[in-house]
PDB file of C-alpha atoms in Angstrom:
ATOM      1  CA  GLY I   1     168.791 153.134 211.048  1.00 57.00           C
ATOM      2  CA  SER I   2     172.355 154.070 211.894  1.00 55.00           C
ATOM      3  CA  GLN I   3     174.506 155.792 209.292  1.00 58.00           C
ATOM      4  CA  HIS I   4     177.468 153.531 208.433  1.00 54.00           C
ATOM      5  CA  PRO I   5     179.968 154.714 205.820  1.00 57.00           C
ATOM      6  CA  HIS I   6     180.439 152.379 202.882  1.00 54.00           C
ATOM      7  CA  PRO I   7     183.110 149.770 203.615  1.00 53.00           C
ATOM      8  CA  GLN I   8     186.484 150.454 202.004  1.00 49.00           C
ATOM      9  CA  PRO I   9     187.704 148.064 199.302  1.00 50.00           C
ATOM     10  CA  SER I  10     190.014 145.434 200.769  1.00 47.00           C
ATOM     11  CA  SER I  11     192.943 146.685 198.690  1.00 49.00           C
ATOM     12  CA  ARG I  12     195.788 147.642 201.029  1.00 48.00           C
ATOM     13  CA  ALA I  13     197.708 149.477 198.280  1.00 47.00           C
ATOM     14  CA  PRO I  14     198.832 152.913 199.442  1.00 50.00           C
ATOM     15  CA  LEU I  15     196.714 155.686 198.040  1.00 49.00           C
ATOM     16  CA  ARG I  16     198.857 157.343 195.389  1.00 56.00           C
ATOM     17  CA  LEU I  17     197.798 159.975 192.929  1.00 66.00           C
ATOM     18  CA  ASN I  18     198.032 158.611 189.430  1.00 81.00           C
ATOM     19  CA  MET I  19     200.122 161.510 188.105  1.00 89.00           C
ATOM     20  CA  GLU I  20     200.719 159.834 184.755  1.00 90.00           C
ATOM     21  CA  VAL I  21     197.143 160.585 183.721  1.00 92.00           C
ATOM     22  CA  PRO I  22     197.075 164.405 184.049  1.00 95.00           C
ATOM     23  CA  VAL I  23     200.711 164.715 182.915  1.00 95.00           C
ATOM     24  CA  THR I  24     200.155 162.575 179.810  1.00 97.00           C
ATOM     25  CA  VAL I  25     196.848 164.270 178.940  1.00 97.00           C
ATOM     26  CA  GLY I  26     198.410 167.707 179.504  1.00 97.00           C
ATOM     27  CA  ALA I  27     201.479 166.888 177.416  1.00 97.00           C
ATOM     28  CA  GLY I  28     199.226 165.571 174.657  1.00 98.00           C
ATOM     29  CA  ALA I  29     197.183 168.770 174.718  1.00 98.00           C
ATOM     30  CA  LEU I  30     200.355 170.889 174.477  1.00 97.00           C
ATOM     31  CA  VAL I  31     201.688 168.799 171.580  1.00 97.00           C
ATOM     32  CA  ALA I  32     198.342 169.072 169.752  1.00 97.00           C
ATOM     33  CA  VAL I  33     198.164 172.842 170.326  1.00 96.00           C
ATOM     34  CA  GLY I  34     201.782 173.104 169.125  1.00 94.00           C
ATOM     35  CA  GLY I  35     200.825 171.323 165.922  1.00 95.00           C
ATOM     36  CA  ILE I  36     197.951 173.767 165.401  1.00 95.00           C
ATOM     37  CA  ILE I  37     200.263 176.752 166.050  1.00 94.00           C
ATOM     38  CA  GLY I  38     202.849 175.329 163.617  1.00 92.00           C
ATOM     39  CA  PHE I  39     200.140 175.080 160.999  1.00 95.00           C
ATOM     40  CA  ALA I  40     198.811 178.585 161.711  1.00 96.00           C
ATOM     41  CA  LYS I  41     202.287 180.179 161.571  1.00 95.00           C
ATOM     42  CA  LYS I  42     203.898 178.252 158.731  1.00 94.00           C
ATOM     43  CA  LYS I  43     200.947 176.609 156.977  1.00 95.00           C
ATOM     44  CA  SER I  44     202.711 173.345 157.858  1.00 93.00           C
ATOM     45  CA  LYS I  45     200.312 170.465 157.309  1.00 96.00           C
ATOM     46  CA  ALA I  46     203.007 168.128 158.690  1.00 92.00           C
ATOM     47  CA  SER I  47     202.905 170.052 162.006  1.00 93.00           C
ATOM     48  CA  LEU I  48     199.136 169.908 162.096  1.00 95.00           C
ATOM     49  CA  ILE I  49     198.930 166.187 161.292  1.00 96.00           C
ATOM     50  CA  ALA I  50     201.910 164.971 163.363  1.00 94.00           C
ATOM     51  CA  GLY I  51     201.204 167.272 166.316  1.00 95.00           C
ATOM     52  CA  GLY I  52     197.466 166.731 166.171  1.00 96.00           C
ATOM     53  CA  LEU I  53     197.589 162.946 165.898  1.00 97.00           C
ATOM     54  CA  SER I  54     200.401 162.370 168.397  1.00 97.00           C
ATOM     55  CA  GLY I  55     198.871 164.874 170.827  1.00 97.00           C
ATOM     56  CA  LEU I  56     195.496 163.188 170.504  1.00 98.00           C
ATOM     57  CA  ALA I  57     197.097 159.748 170.959  1.00 98.00           C
ATOM     58  CA  LEU I  58     198.815 160.943 174.152  1.00 97.00           C
ATOM     59  CA  MET I  59     195.590 162.449 175.497  1.00 97.00           C
ATOM     60  CA  VAL I  60     193.638 159.245 174.776  1.00 97.00           C
ATOM     61  CA  SER I  61     196.346 156.980 176.233  1.00 97.00           C
ATOM     62  CA  GLY I  62     196.520 159.163 179.356  1.00 95.00           C
ATOM     63  CA  ALA I  63     192.764 159.436 179.795  1.00 95.00           C
ATOM     64  CA  THR I  64     192.243 155.688 179.317  1.00 95.00           C
ATOM     65  CA  ASP I  65     195.309 154.783 181.414  1.00 92.00           C
ATOM     66  CA  ARG I  66     197.231 152.952 178.676  1.00 95.00           C
ATOM     67  CA  PRO I  67     200.891 153.368 179.646  1.00 95.00           C
ATOM     68  CA  ARG I  68     202.146 151.147 176.788  1.00 97.00           C
ATOM     69  CA  MET I  69     200.470 153.335 174.175  1.00 97.00           C
ATOM     70  CA  ALA I  70     201.679 156.520 175.889  1.00 97.00           C
ATOM     71  CA  THR I  71     205.230 155.157 176.074  1.00 97.00           C
ATOM     72  CA  LEU I  72     205.199 154.243 172.384  1.00 97.00           C
ATOM     73  CA  VAL I  73     203.854 157.647 171.292  1.00 97.00           C
ATOM     74  CA  SER I  74     206.354 159.406 173.585  1.00 97.00           C
ATOM     75  CA  ALA I  75     209.241 157.380 172.151  1.00 97.00           C
ATOM     76  CA  LEU I  76     208.162 158.220 168.585  1.00 96.00           C
ATOM     77  CA  LEU I  77     207.897 161.924 169.426  1.00 96.00           C
ATOM     78  CA  LEU I  78     211.326 161.814 171.060  1.00 96.00           C
ATOM     79  CA  LEU I  79     212.830 160.125 167.987  1.00 96.00           C
ATOM     80  CA  MET I  80     211.186 162.671 165.669  1.00 93.00           C
ATOM     81  CA  MET I  81     211.893 165.865 167.618  1.00 95.00           C
ATOM     82  CA  GLY I  82     214.951 165.021 169.736  1.00 96.00           C
ATOM     83  CA  PRO I  83     217.502 165.122 166.900  1.00 96.00           C
ATOM     84  CA  SER I  84     215.987 168.364 165.591  1.00 93.00           C
ATOM     85  CA  PHE I  85     216.313 169.940 169.045  1.00 95.00           C
ATOM     86  CA  VAL I  86     219.925 168.768 169.418  1.00 95.00           C
ATOM     87  CA  LYS I  87     220.788 170.063 165.933  1.00 96.00           C
ATOM     88  CA  THR I  88     219.027 173.447 166.060  1.00 95.00           C
ATOM     89  CA  GLY I  89     218.857 174.133 169.796  1.00 95.00           C
ATOM     90  CA  LYS I  90     215.430 175.700 169.190  1.00 93.00           C
ATOM     91  CA  VAL I  91     213.133 175.414 172.195  1.00 93.00           C
ATOM     92  CA  MET I  92     209.956 175.746 170.098  1.00 89.00           C
ATOM     93  CA  PRO I  93     208.693 173.348 169.036  1.00 88.00           C
ATOM     94  CA  ALA I  94     211.469 170.732 169.135  1.00 93.00           C
ATOM     95  CA  GLY I  95     212.767 171.451 172.639  1.00 95.00           C
ATOM     96  CA  MET I  96     209.336 171.555 174.242  1.00 94.00           C
ATOM     97  CA  VAL I  97     208.223 168.329 172.545  1.00 95.00           C
ATOM     98  CA  THR I  98     211.534 166.643 173.434  1.00 96.00           C
ATOM     99  CA  VAL I  99     211.163 167.529 177.125  1.00 96.00           C
ATOM    100  CA  LEU I 100     207.441 166.637 177.270  1.00 96.00           C
ATOM    101  CA  SER I 101     207.928 163.314 175.504  1.00 96.00           C
ATOM    102  CA  LEU I 102     210.886 162.445 177.736  1.00 96.00           C
ATOM    103  CA  ILE I 103     208.731 163.106 180.835  1.00 96.00           C
ATOM    104  CA  THR I 104     205.763 161.086 179.543  1.00 97.00           C
ATOM    105  CA  LEU I 105     208.104 158.314 178.350  1.00 97.00           C
ATOM    106  CA  LEU I 106     209.706 157.971 181.791  1.00 96.00           C
ATOM    107  CA  MET I 107     206.436 158.280 183.750  1.00 94.00           C
ATOM    108  CA  ASN I 108     204.502 155.787 181.624  1.00 95.00           C
ATOM    109  CA  GLY I 109     207.438 153.458 181.032  1.00 95.00           C
ATOM    110  CA  ARG I 110     207.658 152.870 184.802  1.00 93.00           C
ATOM    111  CA  LYS I 111     204.061 151.599 184.838  1.00 90.00           C
ATOM    112  CA  ILE I 112     204.579 148.884 182.223  1.00 89.00           C
ATOM    113  CA  GLU I 113     204.893 145.529 183.929  1.00 79.00           C
TER     114      GLU I 113
END
């Protein structure tokens, strides 16, 4: 028999890398690691819980392609850490979380229909 490649799906959508997934998962991992570092350095259970849970939520929403959930978590992180960053000007952790959550908020917010 002749070797025919499998037919392509009839979808004519342009092939575009779904960058929201690795960016959201990566941002979530960084936020979670930041929470662990905050706990290790300052014995801050708030850092561990907030960073761990929000980081995990971002990773799950990215990995399962749930832009609404990612947008919500990003907005909450931005509301929590943004004012702290503006007030203190400290890059770690507030600045990093502010920038990451702004990126994930914009990327995932675009996908919501």
